[in-house]
Coordinates of C-alpha atoms in Angstrom, one line a residue:
X124 CA -17.9 21.2 -29.3
X125 CA -17.2 18.4 -26.9
X126 CA -18.9 18.3 -23.6
X127 CA -18.5 15.2 -21.5
X128 CA -20.9 13.9 -19.0
X129 CA -19.2 13.1 -15.7
X130 CA -18.7 9.3 -15.7
X131 CA -17.3 6.9 -13.1
X132 CA -13.8 5.5 -13.8
X133 CA -13.6 2.6 -16.2
X134 CA -13.3 -0.8 -14.6
X135 CA -10.4 -2.0 -16.7
X136 CA -7.3 -0.1 -17.9
X137 CA -6.5 0.0 -21.6
X138 CA -3.1 -1.6 -21.8
X139 CA -1.1 -3.1 -24.6
X140 CA -1.4 -6.9 -25.1
X141 CA 2.2 -7.5 -24.2
X142 CA 1.4 -6.4 -20.6
X143 CA -1.4 -9.0 -20.2
X144 CA 0.4 -11.0 -17.6
X145 CA 1.1 -7.9 -15.5
X146 CA -2.5 -6.7 -15.7
X147 CA -4.2 -10.1 -15.4
X148 CA -1.9 -12.4 -13.5
X149 CA -4.9 -14.4 -12.3
X150 CA -5.2 -15.6 -15.9
X151 CA -1.8 -17.3 -15.9
X152 CA -1.0 -20.6 -14.2
X153 CA 1.9 -23.0 -14.8
X154 CA 3.1 -20.6 -17.5
X155 CA -0.1 -21.0 -19.5
X156 CA -2.9 -18.5 -20.0
X157 CA -6.4 -19.5 -18.9
X158 CA -8.7 -17.8 -21.4
X159 CA -11.8 -18.4 -19.2
X160 CA -10.3 -16.4 -16.3
X161 CA -9.0 -13.8 -18.7
X162 CA -12.5 -13.3 -20.0
X163 CA -13.8 -13.0 -16.5
X164 CA -11.3 -10.4 -15.7
X165 CA -12.0 -8.4 -18.8
X166 CA -15.7 -8.7 -18.4
X167 CA -15.7 -7.5 -14.8
X168 CA -19.3 -7.1 -13.9
X169 CA -20.7 -7.7 -17.3
X170 CA -21.8 -11.4 -17.2
X171 CA -23.1 -11.2 -20.8
X172 CA -19.5 -11.3 -21.9
X173 CA -18.8 -14.6 -20.2
X174 CA -19.3 -18.0 -21.6
X175 CA -20.8 -20.7 -19.5
X176 CA -19.4 -24.1 -18.5
X177 CA -15.8 -23.0 -18.6
X178 CA -13.5 -25.2 -16.4
X179 CA -11.0 -23.6 -14.0
X180 CA -7.4 -24.5 -14.6
X181 CA -4.8 -25.2 -11.9
X182 CA -4.7 -22.6 -9.2
X183 CA -6.2 -21.5 -5.9
X184 CA -9.9 -22.3 -6.0
X185 CA -12.6 -21.8 -3.4
X186 CA -16.3 -21.4 -3.0
X187 CA -17.4 -17.9 -4.0
X188 CA -14.3 -16.9 -5.9
X189 CA -16.1 -16.1 -9.1
X190 CA -18.6 -13.9 -7.3
X191 CA -16.0 -12.1 -5.2
X192 CA -14.1 -11.0 -8.2
X193 CA -17.0 -8.7 -8.9
X194 CA -16.3 -6.8 -5.6
X195 CA -13.0 -5.6 -6.9
X196 CA -14.6 -4.3 -10.1
X197 CA -17.6 -2.5 -8.6
X198 CA -17.4 1.3 -9.0
X199 CA -17.5 3.2 -5.7
X200 CA -20.9 3.7 -4.2
X201 CA -20.0 6.4 -1.7
X202 CA -17.4 9.1 -1.0
X203 CA -15.2 10.2 1.9
X204 CA -15.9 13.5 3.6
X205 CA -13.4 15.6 5.6
X206 CA -14.1 15.8 9.3
X207 CA -12.7 19.2 10.4
X208 CA -11.4 19.4 14.0
X209 CA -10.5 15.7 14.5
X210 CA -7.0 16.0 13.1
X211 CA -3.9 18.2 13.5
X212 CA -2.7 20.8 11.0
X213 CA -5.5 19.5 8.7
X214 CA -5.1 22.0 5.9
X215 CA -1.4 21.5 5.3
X216 CA -0.7 17.9 6.1
X217 CA -0.3 15.0 3.6
X218 CA -1.1 12.4 6.3
X219 CA -4.6 10.9 6.1
X220 CA -6.8 8.8 8.4
X221 CA -10.0 7.4 6.9
X222 CA -12.7 5.9 9.0
X223 CA -14.8 3.3 7.0
X224 CA -15.0 0.0 5.3
X225 CA -11.6 -0.5 3.7
X226 CA -13.1 -2.2 0.6
X227 CA -15.3 0.7 -0.3
X228 CA -12.5 3.2 0.6
X229 CA -10.1 1.4 -1.7
X230 CA -12.6 1.7 -4.5
X231 CA -13.0 5.4 -3.9
X232 CA -9.2 6.0 -3.8
X233 CA -8.5 3.7 -6.8
X234 CA -8.6 6.5 -9.5
X235 CA -6.8 9.2 -7.6
X236 CA -4.1 7.0 -6.1
X237 CA -3.5 4.6 -8.9
X238 CA 0.3 3.7 -8.9
X239 CA 1.1 6.4 -6.3
X240 CA 1.7 4.3 -3.2
X241 CA 5.2 3.1 -2.6
X242 CA 4.5 0.7 0.3
X243 CA 1.5 -1.0 1.7
X244 CA 1.6 -2.8 5.1
X245 CA -1.4 -4.6 6.4
X246 CA -2.1 -6.8 9.4
X247 CA -5.4 -8.4 8.5
X248 CA -7.5 -10.8 10.7
X249 CA -5.5 -14.1 10.9
X250 CA -8.7 -16.3 10.7
X251 CA -7.9 -18.1 13.9
X252 CA -11.5 -19.0 14.5
X253 CA -11.9 -16.4 17.3
X254 CA -11.3 -13.2 15.4
X255 CA -13.9 -11.3 13.3
X256 CA -13.7 -10.9 9.5
X257 CA -15.4 -8.4 7.2
X258 CA -18.8 -9.3 6.1
X259 CA -18.9 -8.1 2.5
X260 CA -22.1 -8.0 0.4
X261 CA -22.0 -7.8 -3.4
X262 CA -25.1 -5.6 -3.3
X263 CA -24.4 -3.7 -0.1
X264 CA -24.5 0.0 -0.4
X265 CA -22.8 2.7 1.7
X266 CA -26.2 3.5 3.2
X267 CA -26.2 0.0 4.7
X268 CA -22.7 0.5 6.0
X269 CA -23.8 3.6 7.8
X270 CA -26.7 1.8 9.4
X271 CA -24.5 -1.1 10.5
X272 CA -21.3 0.7 11.5
X273 CA -22.1 0.7 15.2
X274 CA -22.5 -3.1 15.3
X275 CA -20.1 -6.0 15.4
X276 CA -22.4 -9.0 15.5
X277 CA -23.7 -11.1 12.7
X278 CA -26.0 -8.3 11.6
X279 CA -23.3 -5.8 11.5
X280 CA -20.1 -5.1 9.4
X281 CA -18.1 -8.0 10.9
X282 CA -18.9 -11.6 11.5
X283 CA -17.4 -14.5 13.4
X284 CA -15.9 -17.3 11.3
X285 CA -15.6 -20.4 13.5
X286 CA -13.4 -23.3 12.3
X287 CA -16.5 -25.5 12.3
X288 CA -17.8 -23.5 9.4
X289 CA -17.7 -25.5 6.2
X290 CA -16.5 -22.5 4.3
X291 CA -14.0 -21.4 7.0
X292 CA -11.1 -20.7 4.6
X293 CA -13.3 -19.7 1.7
X294 CA -14.9 -16.9 3.8
X295 CA -11.5 -15.5 4.6
X296 CA -10.3 -15.7 1.0
X297 CA -13.5 -13.9 -0.1
X298 CA -12.6 -11.1 2.2
X299 CA -9.0 -10.8 1.2
X300 CA -9.2 -11.2 -2.6
X301 CA -10.9 -7.9 -3.6
X302 CA -8.9 -5.9 -1.1
X303 CA -5.5 -7.2 -2.4
X304 CA -6.7 -6.9 -6.0
X305 CA -7.4 -3.2 -5.4
X306 CA -4.2 -2.7 -3.4
X307 CA -2.2 -3.8 -6.4
X308 CA -3.8 -1.0 -8.4
X309 CA -2.6 1.6 -6.0
X310 CA 1.1 0.5 -5.8
X311 CA 3.7 2.3 -7.9
X312 CA 5.6 0.2 -10.4
X313 CA 8.4 -0.4 -7.9
X314 CA 6.0 -0.5 -5.0
X315 CA 5.9 -3.2 -2.3
X316 CA 3.2 -4.8 -0.2
X317 CA 3.9 -6.4 3.2
X318 CA 1.3 -8.7 4.7
X319 CA 1.5 -10.1 8.2
X320 CA 0.0 -13.5 8.8
X321 CA 0.4 -16.6 11.0
X322 CA 0.2 -20.4 10.2
X323 CA -3.6 -20.4 10.0
X324 CA -3.8 -18.9 6.5
X325 CA -0.1 -18.6 5.4
X326 CA -0.4 -21.2 2.7
X327 CA -3.6 -19.8 1.2
X328 CA -2.3 -16.2 1.4
X329 CA 0.9 -17.2 -0.4
X330 CA -1.1 -18.7 -3.2
X331 CA -3.5 -15.8 -3.3
X332 CA -0.6 -13.3 -3.5
X333 CA 1.1 -15.4 -6.2
X334 CA -2.1 -15.2 -8.2
X335 CA -2.7 -11.5 -7.9
X336 CA 0.9 -10.2 -8.0
X337 CA 2.6 -13.0 -10.0
X338 CA 4.7 -15.5 -8.2
X339 CA 7.8 -14.0 -9.9
X340 CA 7.2 -10.8 -7.9
X341 CA 7.5 -12.6 -4.5
X342 CA 10.4 -10.7 -2.9
X343 CA 10.8 -12.5 0.4
X344 CA 8.9 -14.2 3.2
X345 CA 10.1 -12.7 6.5
X346 CA 9.9 -14.6 9.8
X347 CA 9.3 -12.5 12.9
X348 CA 10.1 -13.9 16.3
X349 CA 7.1 -12.3 18.0
X350 CA 7.0 -14.1 21.4
X351 CA 9.6 -13.4 24.0
X352 CA 8.8 -16.4 26.2
X353 CA 7.5 -19.9 25.2
X354 CA 3.8 -20.5 25.4
X355 CA 3.0 -23.3 27.9
X356 CA -0.8 -23.3 27.4
X357 CA -0.9 -25.6 24.4
X358 CA -2.0 -29.2 25.0
X359 CA 0.7 -30.5 22.7
X360 CA 3.3 -28.4 24.5
X361 CA 4.4 -26.8 21.2
X362 CA 5.0 -23.0 21.3
X363 CA 4.5 -21.1 18.0
X364 CA 6.7 -18.1 18.6
X365 CA 6.8 -16.7 15.1
X366 CA 4.7 -14.9 12.4
X367 CA 5.3 -14.3 8.8
X368 CA 5.4 -11.2 6.7
X369 CA 4.9 -11.9 3.0
X370 CA 6.5 -9.3 0.7
X371 CA 5.6 -8.8 -2.9
X372 CA 6.4 -6.2 -5.6
X373 CA 4.0 -4.6 -8.0
X374 CA 6.5 -5.5 -10.8
X375 CA 10.0 -6.8 -11.3
X376 CA 11.3 -3.3 -10.5
X377 CA 10.4 -3.6 -6.9
X378 CA 13.2 -4.4 -4.4
X379 CA 14.1 -4.0 -0.7
X380 CA 16.7 -1.4 0.3
X381 CA 18.9 -4.1 1.9
X382 CA 21.1 -4.0 4.9
X383 CA 23.7 -1.2 5.0
X384 CA 27.2 -2.6 5.2
X385 CA 29.5 -1.7 8.1
X386 CA 32.1 0.7 6.7
X387 CA 33.7 1.4 10.0
X388 CA 36.0 -1.6 9.5
X389 CA 37.6 0.2 6.5
X390 CA 40.8 1.9 7.7
X391 CA 44.0 3.2 6.2
X392 CA 46.8 2.3 8.6
X393 CA 49.5 2.2 5.9
X394 CA 48.4 5.5 4.3
X395 CA 47.6 3.8 1.0
X396 CA 46.8 6.6 -1.6
X397 CA 43.8 4.5 -2.7
X398 CA 42.1 5.2 0.6
X399 CA 40.5 3.1 3.4
X400 CA 40.6 -0.6 3.1
X401 CA 39.6 -3.8 4.9
X402 CA 41.1 -7.2 5.2
X403 CA 38.8 -9.8 3.4
X404 CA 39.0 -13.6 3.5
X405 CA 40.1 -15.2 0.2
X406 CA 38.9 -18.7 1.0
X407 CA 36.4 -20.2 -1.4
X408 CA 33.5 -22.6 -1.1
X409 CA 34.3 -25.5 -3.5
X410 CA 36.5 -28.6 -3.1
X411 CA 39.1 -29.7 -5.7
X412 CA 36.7 -32.0 -7.5
X413 CA 34.1 -29.2 -7.9
X414 CA 36.5 -26.4 -8.9
X415 CA 40.0 -27.7 -9.6
X416 CA 41.0 -24.3 -11.1
X417 CA 40.5 -22.7 -7.6
X418 CA 43.0 -25.1 -5.9
X419 CA 46.6 -23.8 -6.4
X420 CA 49.4 -22.3 -4.2
X421 CA 49.7 -18.6 -3.7
X422 CA 53.4 -17.5 -3.6
X423 CA 54.6 -14.4 -1.8
X424 CA 57.0 -12.7 -4.3
X425 CA 59.0 -11.1 -1.5
X426 CA 59.6 -14.1 0.8
X427 CA 59.0 -16.9 -1.6
X428 CA 56.7 -18.6 0.9
X429 CA 54.0 -20.8 -0.7
X430 CA 50.5 -20.9 0.8
X431 CA 48.4 -23.9 -0.2
X432 CA 44.6 -23.6 -0.5
X433 CA 42.1 -25.0 2.1
X434 CA 41.7 -28.6 0.9
X435 CA 37.9 -28.5 1.2
X436 CA 37.3 -24.9 -0.1
X437 CA 40.1 -23.7 -2.3
X438 CA 40.4 -20.0 -3.1
X439 CA 37.6 -17.6 -4.1
X440 CA 39.4 -16.2 -7.2
X441 CA 41.3 -17.7 -10.1
X442 CA 45.1 -17.9 -10.3
X443 CA 45.2 -15.2 -13.0
X444 CA 43.1 -12.8 -10.8
X445 CA 45.3 -13.4 -7.8
X446 CA 48.4 -12.7 -9.8
X447 CA 47.0 -9.4 -11.0
X448 CA 46.1 -8.5 -7.4
X449 CA 49.6 -9.3 -6.2
X450 CA 51.0 -6.9 -8.9
X451 CA 48.6 -4.2 -7.7
X452 CA 49.5 -4.7 -4.0
X453 CA 46.0 -5.9 -3.2
X454 CA 47.1 -9.1 -1.4
X455 CA 48.0 -9.1 2.3
X456 CA 50.5 -11.8 3.1
X457 CA 50.7 -13.1 6.7
X458 CA 53.7 -12.7 8.9
X459 CA 53.3 -16.3 10.1
X460 CA 53.9 -18.9 7.4
X461 CA 51.0 -20.9 8.8
X462 CA 48.6 -18.1 8.0
X463 CA 46.7 -17.4 4.8
X464 CA 46.8 -14.5 2.4
X465 CA 43.9 -12.1 2.5
X466 CA 42.5 -9.5 0.1
X467 CA 43.0 -5.8 0.6
X468 CA 39.5 -4.5 -0.3
X469 CA 39.2 -0.7 -0.9
X470 CA 36.2 1.2 0.2
X471 CA 36.2 3.2 -3.1
X472 CA 35.8 -0.1 -5.1
X473 CA 32.5 -1.0 -3.3
X474 CA 29.7 -0.7 -5.9
X475 CA 26.8 -1.3 -3.5
X476 CA 26.8 -0.1 0.1
X477 CA 24.0 -2.5 1.0
X478 CA 23.9 -6.3 1.3
X479 CA 20.9 -8.6 1.3
X480 CA 18.2 -8.2 3.9
X481 CA 17.8 -11.3 6.0
X482 CA 14.5 -13.2 6.0
X483 CA 14.9 -13.6 9.8
X484 CA 13.7 -10.5 11.6
X485 CA 15.9 -9.9 14.7
X486 CA 16.0 -7.1 17.2
X487 CA 12.7 -5.6 16.0
X488 CA 10.7 -6.1 19.2
X489 CA 8.1 -8.5 20.4
X490 CA 4.4 -8.4 20.8
X491 CA 4.9 -7.4 24.4
X492 CA 6.8 -4.3 23.2
X493 CA 3.8 -3.3 21.2
X494 CA 1.5 -3.7 24.3
X495 CA 4.0 -1.7 26.4
X496 CA 3.9 1.2 23.9
X497 CA 0.1 1.3 24.0
X498 CA 0.2 1.4 27.8
X499 CA 2.8 4.2 27.9
X500 CA 0.6 6.3 25.5
X501 CA -2.8 5.6 27.0
X502 CA -2.1 4.6 30.6
X503 CA -3.9 1.3 30.0
X504 CA -4.2 -1.6 27.5
X505 CA -6.7 -0.3 25.0
X506 CA -5.8 -2.7 22.3
X507 CA -4.7 -6.4 22.3
X508 CA -1.6 -7.7 20.5
X509 CA -0.5 -4.5 18.6
X510 CA 2.7 -4.8 16.5
X511 CA 5.7 -3.0 18.0
X512 CA 6.7 0.2 16.2
X513 CA 10.3 -1.1 15.9
X514 CA 9.1 -3.8 13.6
X515 CA 7.2 -1.4 11.4
X516 CA 10.1 1.1 11.3
X517 CA 12.4 -1.6 10.0
X518 CA 9.8 -2.5 7.3
X519 CA 9.3 1.1 6.3
X520 CA 13.1 1.6 6.0
X521 CA 13.2 -1.4 3.7
X522 CA 10.1 -0.6 1.7
X523 CA 10.7 3.1 0.9
X524 CA 13.3 4.7 -1.4
X525 CA 12.3 8.4 -1.5
X526 CA 12.0 11.0 1.2
X527 CA 8.4 11.6 0.2
X528 CA 7.0 8.1 -0.4
X529 CA 3.5 7.3 0.7
X530 CA 2.8 4.3 3.0
X531 CA -0.7 2.8 3.2
X532 CA -2.3 0.6 5.8
X533 CA -5.9 -0.3 5.3
X534 CA -6.2 -2.6 8.3
X535 CA -4.9 0.1 10.6
X536 CA -5.9 -1.2 14.0
X537 CA -4.3 1.0 16.7
X538 CA -2.4 3.0 14.0
X539 CA 1.1 1.4 14.7
X540 CA 1.9 2.2 11.0
X541 CA 1.2 5.9 11.5
X542 CA 3.2 5.9 14.7
X543 CA 6.2 4.3 13.0
X544 CA 6.1 6.7 10.0
X545 CA 6.1 9.7 12.2
X546 CA 9.0 8.4 14.2
X547 CA 11.0 7.4 11.1
X548 CA 10.5 10.9 9.7
X549 CA 11.8 12.5 12.9
X550 CA 14.8 10.1 13.3
X551 CA 15.9 9.9 9.6
X552 CA 14.9 13.5 8.6
X553 CA 12.4 12.2 6.0
X554 CA 9.0 13.4 4.9
X555 CA 7.1 10.2 4.4
X556 CA 3.3 10.3 4.5
X557 CA 0.7 7.8 5.5
X558 CA -2.8 6.8 4.5
X559 CA -4.6 4.7 7.1
X560 CA -8.1 3.1 6.9
X561 CA -9.9 1.6 9.8
X562 CA -13.4 0.3 10.3
X563 CA -15.2 1.8 13.4
X564 CA -15.2 -1.6 15.0
X565 CA -16.8 -1.4 18.5
X566 CA -14.5 -1.9 21.6
X567 CA -15.3 -2.8 25.2
X568 CA -13.4 0.3 26.4
X569 CA -15.6 3.0 28.0
X570 CA -13.3 5.8 26.8
X571 CA -13.0 4.8 23.1
X572 CA -16.2 3.4 21.6
X573 CA -14.5 2.0 18.5
X574 CA -11.1 1.1 17.2
X575 CA -11.0 4.1 14.8
X576 CA -11.2 6.4 17.9
X577 CA -8.2 4.6 19.4
X578 CA -6.3 5.0 16.1
X579 CA -6.9 8.8 15.9
X580 CA -6.1 9.4 19.5
X581 CA -2.9 7.4 19.2
X582 CA -1.8 9.5 16.3
X583 CA -2.6 12.7 18.2
X584 CA -0.6 11.6 21.2
X585 CA 2.4 10.5 19.1
X586 CA 2.4 13.8 17.3
X587 CA 2.2 15.7 20.6
X588 CA 5.2 13.7 22.0
X589 CA 7.3 14.2 18.8
X590 CA 6.6 18.0 18.8
X591 CA 7.5 18.3 22.4
X592 CA 10.9 16.6 21.7
X593 CA 11.5 18.1 18.3
X594 CA 14.6 20.2 17.3
X595 CA 14.6 22.9 14.7
X596 CA 13.8 20.3 12.0
X597 CA 10.3 20.7 10.5
X598 CA 8.4 17.5 9.6
X599 CA 4.8 16.9 8.6
X600 CA 3.5 16.3 12.1
X601 CA -0.2 16.4 11.3
X602 CA -3.0 14.4 9.9
X603 CA -6.4 14.9 8.3
X604 CA -9.5 12.8 9.1
X605 CA -12.1 11.6 6.6
X606 CA -15.1 9.4 7.0
X607 CA -16.9 7.2 4.6
X608 CA -20.3 8.5 3.7
X609 CA -23.0 8.5 1.0
X610 CA -22.2 10.3 -2.3
X611 CA -22.9 14.0 -2.3
X612 CA -24.4 13.7 -5.7
X613 CA -28.0 12.5 -5.8
X614 CA -28.7 9.3 -7.6
X615 CA -32.1 8.4 -9.1
X616 CA -33.9 5.7 -7.1
X617 CA -36.2 3.5 -9.1
X618 CA -39.7 3.5 -7.9
X619 CA -42.0 0.5 -8.4
X620 CA -45.5 1.2 -7.3
X621 CA -48.9 2.7 -8.2
X622 CA -48.6 6.0 -6.3
X623 CA -48.4 9.0 -8.7
X624 CA -47.8 11.3 -5.7
X625 CA -44.7 9.2 -4.6
X626 CA -43.3 9.3 -8.1
X627 CA -43.8 13.1 -8.3
X628 CA -42.2 13.5 -4.9
X629 CA -39.2 11.5 -6.1
X630 CA -38.9 13.6 -9.3
X631 CA -39.2 16.8 -7.3
X632 CA -36.5 15.7 -4.9
X633 CA -34.2 14.7 -7.7
X634 CA -34.7 17.8 -9.8
X635 CA -34.6 20.4 -7.0
X636 CA -30.9 19.9 -6.5
X637 CA -28.1 17.7 -7.8
X638 CA -26.5 17.5 -4.4
X639 CA -27.4 16.1 -1.0
X640 CA -28.8 18.8 1.4
X641 CA -26.3 17.9 4.1
X642 CA -23.3 18.2 1.9
X643 CA -21.0 21.2 2.0
X644 CA -19.3 22.6 -1.1
X645 CA -16.0 21.2 0.2
X646 CA -17.5 17.8 0.5
X647 CA -18.6 17.9 -3.1
X648 CA -15.2 19.2 -4.3
X649 CA -13.4 16.3 -2.5
X650 CA -15.6 13.8 -4.1
X651 CA -15.2 15.3 -7.6
X652 CA -11.4 15.6 -7.3
X653 CA -11.1 12.0 -6.2
X654 CA -13.4 11.0 -9.1
X655 CA -11.2 12.8 -11.6
X656 CA -7.9 11.4 -10.3
X657 CA -6.7 14.2 -8.0
X658 CA -5.4 12.9 -4.6
X659 CA -6.3 14.2 -1.2
X660 CA -3.1 16.2 -0.9
X661 CA -4.0 18.4 -3.8
X662 CA -4.0 22.1 -3.3
X663 CA -7.6 23.4 -3.2
X664 CA -8.3 27.1 -3.5
X665 CA -11.6 28.8 -3.3
X666 CA -11.8 31.9 -5.5
X667 CA -14.7 34.3 -5.9
X668 CA -15.1 35.8 -9.4
X669 CA -18.7 36.5 -10.5
X670 CA -19.3 32.9 -9.4
X671 CA -17.7 30.9 -6.7
X672 CA -14.9 28.8 -8.2
X673 CA -12.9 25.9 -6.6
X674 CA -9.4 25.5 -8.2
X675 CA -7.7 22.1 -7.6
X676 CA -4.1 21.6 -8.4
X677 CA -1.5 18.8 -7.9
X678 CA 2.2 18.8 -8.8
X679 CA 1.9 15.3 -10.5
X680 CA -1.1 16.3 -12.8
X681 CA -0.4 18.6 -15.8
X682 CA -3.7 20.5 -15.6
X683 CA -5.8 22.2 -13.1
X684 CA -9.4 21.3 -12.3
X685 CA -11.9 24.1 -11.8
X686 CA -15.3 23.4 -10.2
X687 CA -18.4 25.6 -10.2
X688 CA -21.4 24.3 -8.3
X689 CA -23.7 27.2 -9.0
X690 CA -26.8 26.9 -11.2
X691 CA -25.8 29.7 -13.5
X692 CA -22.3 30.7 -14.6
X693 CA -22.0 34.3 -15.5
X694 CA -20.5 35.6 -18.7
X695 CA -17.7 37.4 -16.8
X696 CA -16.8 34.1 -15.2
X697 CA -16.7 32.4 -18.6
X698 CA -14.3 35.1 -19.9
X699 CA -12.2 34.8 -16.7
X700 CA -11.9 31.0 -17.3
X701 CA -10.9 31.5 -21.0
X702 CA -8.3 34.1 -20.1
X703 CA -6.6 32.2 -17.3
X704 CA -7.4 28.5 -17.6
X705 CA -7.7 27.7 -21.3
X706 CA -6.1 24.2 -21.2
X707 CA -7.5 23.0 -17.9
X708 CA -10.7 21.1 -16.8
X709 CA -14.0 22.6 -15.8
X710 CA -16.7 20.7 -14.0
X711 CA -20.1 22.3 -13.6
X712 CA -23.8 21.7 -13.7
X713 CA -25.1 21.0 -17.2
X714 CA -27.7 23.7 -17.0
X715 CA -25.2 26.3 -15.6
X716 CA -23.8 27.0 -19.1
X717 CA -25.6 28.6 -22.0
X718 CA -25.1 27.0 -25.4
X719 CA -22.8 29.8 -26.4
X720 CA -20.7 29.4 -23.3
X721 CA -20.4 25.7 -23.8
X722 CA -19.1 26.3 -27.4
X723 CA -16.6 28.9 -26.2
X724 CA -15.2 26.9 -23.3
X725 CA -15.1 23.5 -25.0
X726 CA -12.9 24.9 -27.7
X727 CA -10.0 25.2 -25.3
X728 CA -11.0 23.5 -22.0
X729 CA -12.0 20.0 -21.1
X730 CA -15.6 20.5 -19.9
X731 CA -17.5 17.9 -17.9
X732 CA -21.0 18.5 -16.7
X733 CA -23.1 17.0 -13.9

């Protein structure tokens, strides 16, 4: 008989040693492995496994780096609870909006969304000295988060980080490191992360991403022309009109989609049986000293006219290849002897319909376009400097490859990413889904008390607009709302004191029920399914046998999870489970099963007890 106690997910994945560089890229610098960093990564929170007085090797170093690594390894302290009534089509949608501290939310989602996310886009604080950054605490609990979530001053969840601060850059890196570390865990093997930034932290962010994702997995750095008109307010009269978007892959399998080539230029005016073709330049790129074999005359076999190469560039193909192309009628000779031969390129011979995606982002909108979109939706400027949806739509089209990919944004702001996903689905007939996370950061707007409220309302209004303009095509125009909260499962709180009455009260509170009094059964089911690796879009069915059973199923997971929260599981329920769910997982209270029932169920099912 094997009965497992419900445990939190392990901090480190068991991987073969040949994947060390992929799992622990931080431990590699200049092609060499830093054993001290590797030990830190493997040890996680267990400081007893570390040796003292180890020197750091070359790499990005800052004050607090060693401590902040622990933030990425911490198990989740809380859970997320569904908030019924704040979303649209909440019980059928795959789109998710989560209100809460993104670091804790990423920890909660780590087990259930590990390598499920195709694309992550984030627009974090740029650390300009005027914006706020997250105020993380190694020992801070979700209970403290709930106490502070209505504040934005130095006692709250966010804090100012003036440039006069001696740890100005270190504070920002301490915020970004654990979030990016966890983000990598969520990306699919061919997944991509896009991070917006400006000059203030570009250099540090590039080094940080090199460390976490491997510098070999840097795909591209995009330059976005964000300002339509020059800024004349600077004392030095220099106008910074651009921002960057750093793009990294989870592994070498990641790639952009590329820009689709224009096939409209392929025609068939001569009714060639090989199909449409285009006239392509045959001029090369090397002079005679560099590539002498590409400098020769091409002779028209019909007219006998000889065409010399461009003296500084030559031809793009060898003499032998050109001769073969002439024999196959793939060379177009000019009517004018002063012209140059060209290639007859057939559409059927094109192996790839896409070419490289330019690092210069053009025709994707400006910051003013993002502000205009907000005004059109809300009738006023409820957010400052939002990204335009045209920019996000371009990135989404580059970063996704399947109709049902998941896009995540854990610095959601005004929910531009959700807006863009919904519009791409409608325009391209896709079924992409989004997961957004946003802190309830207070605003100065009387209608919306915090940014999370702005985000949710924007999603609602965009969905309403798309539905009013929709055709017969059906898309996932809904979203469900969750909020970060304390765990539904009670945890023993250590008591240090002399009061026997207080200790007895603690014992009575803990033994009376395993679950919080304010938790619903659905809240508990959501926490348990995330804990066991089932994502939020899992199918959850409530079935009444002799006991109340919750059945959780997901197409990507080969077994079902059954949950019973009652204090006693009846014999008839045990027989029902054996007859219908013999190879699946059961989670229940430890005292709910008799010894005989435990023996029977554990012979075929995977049984875990609370």
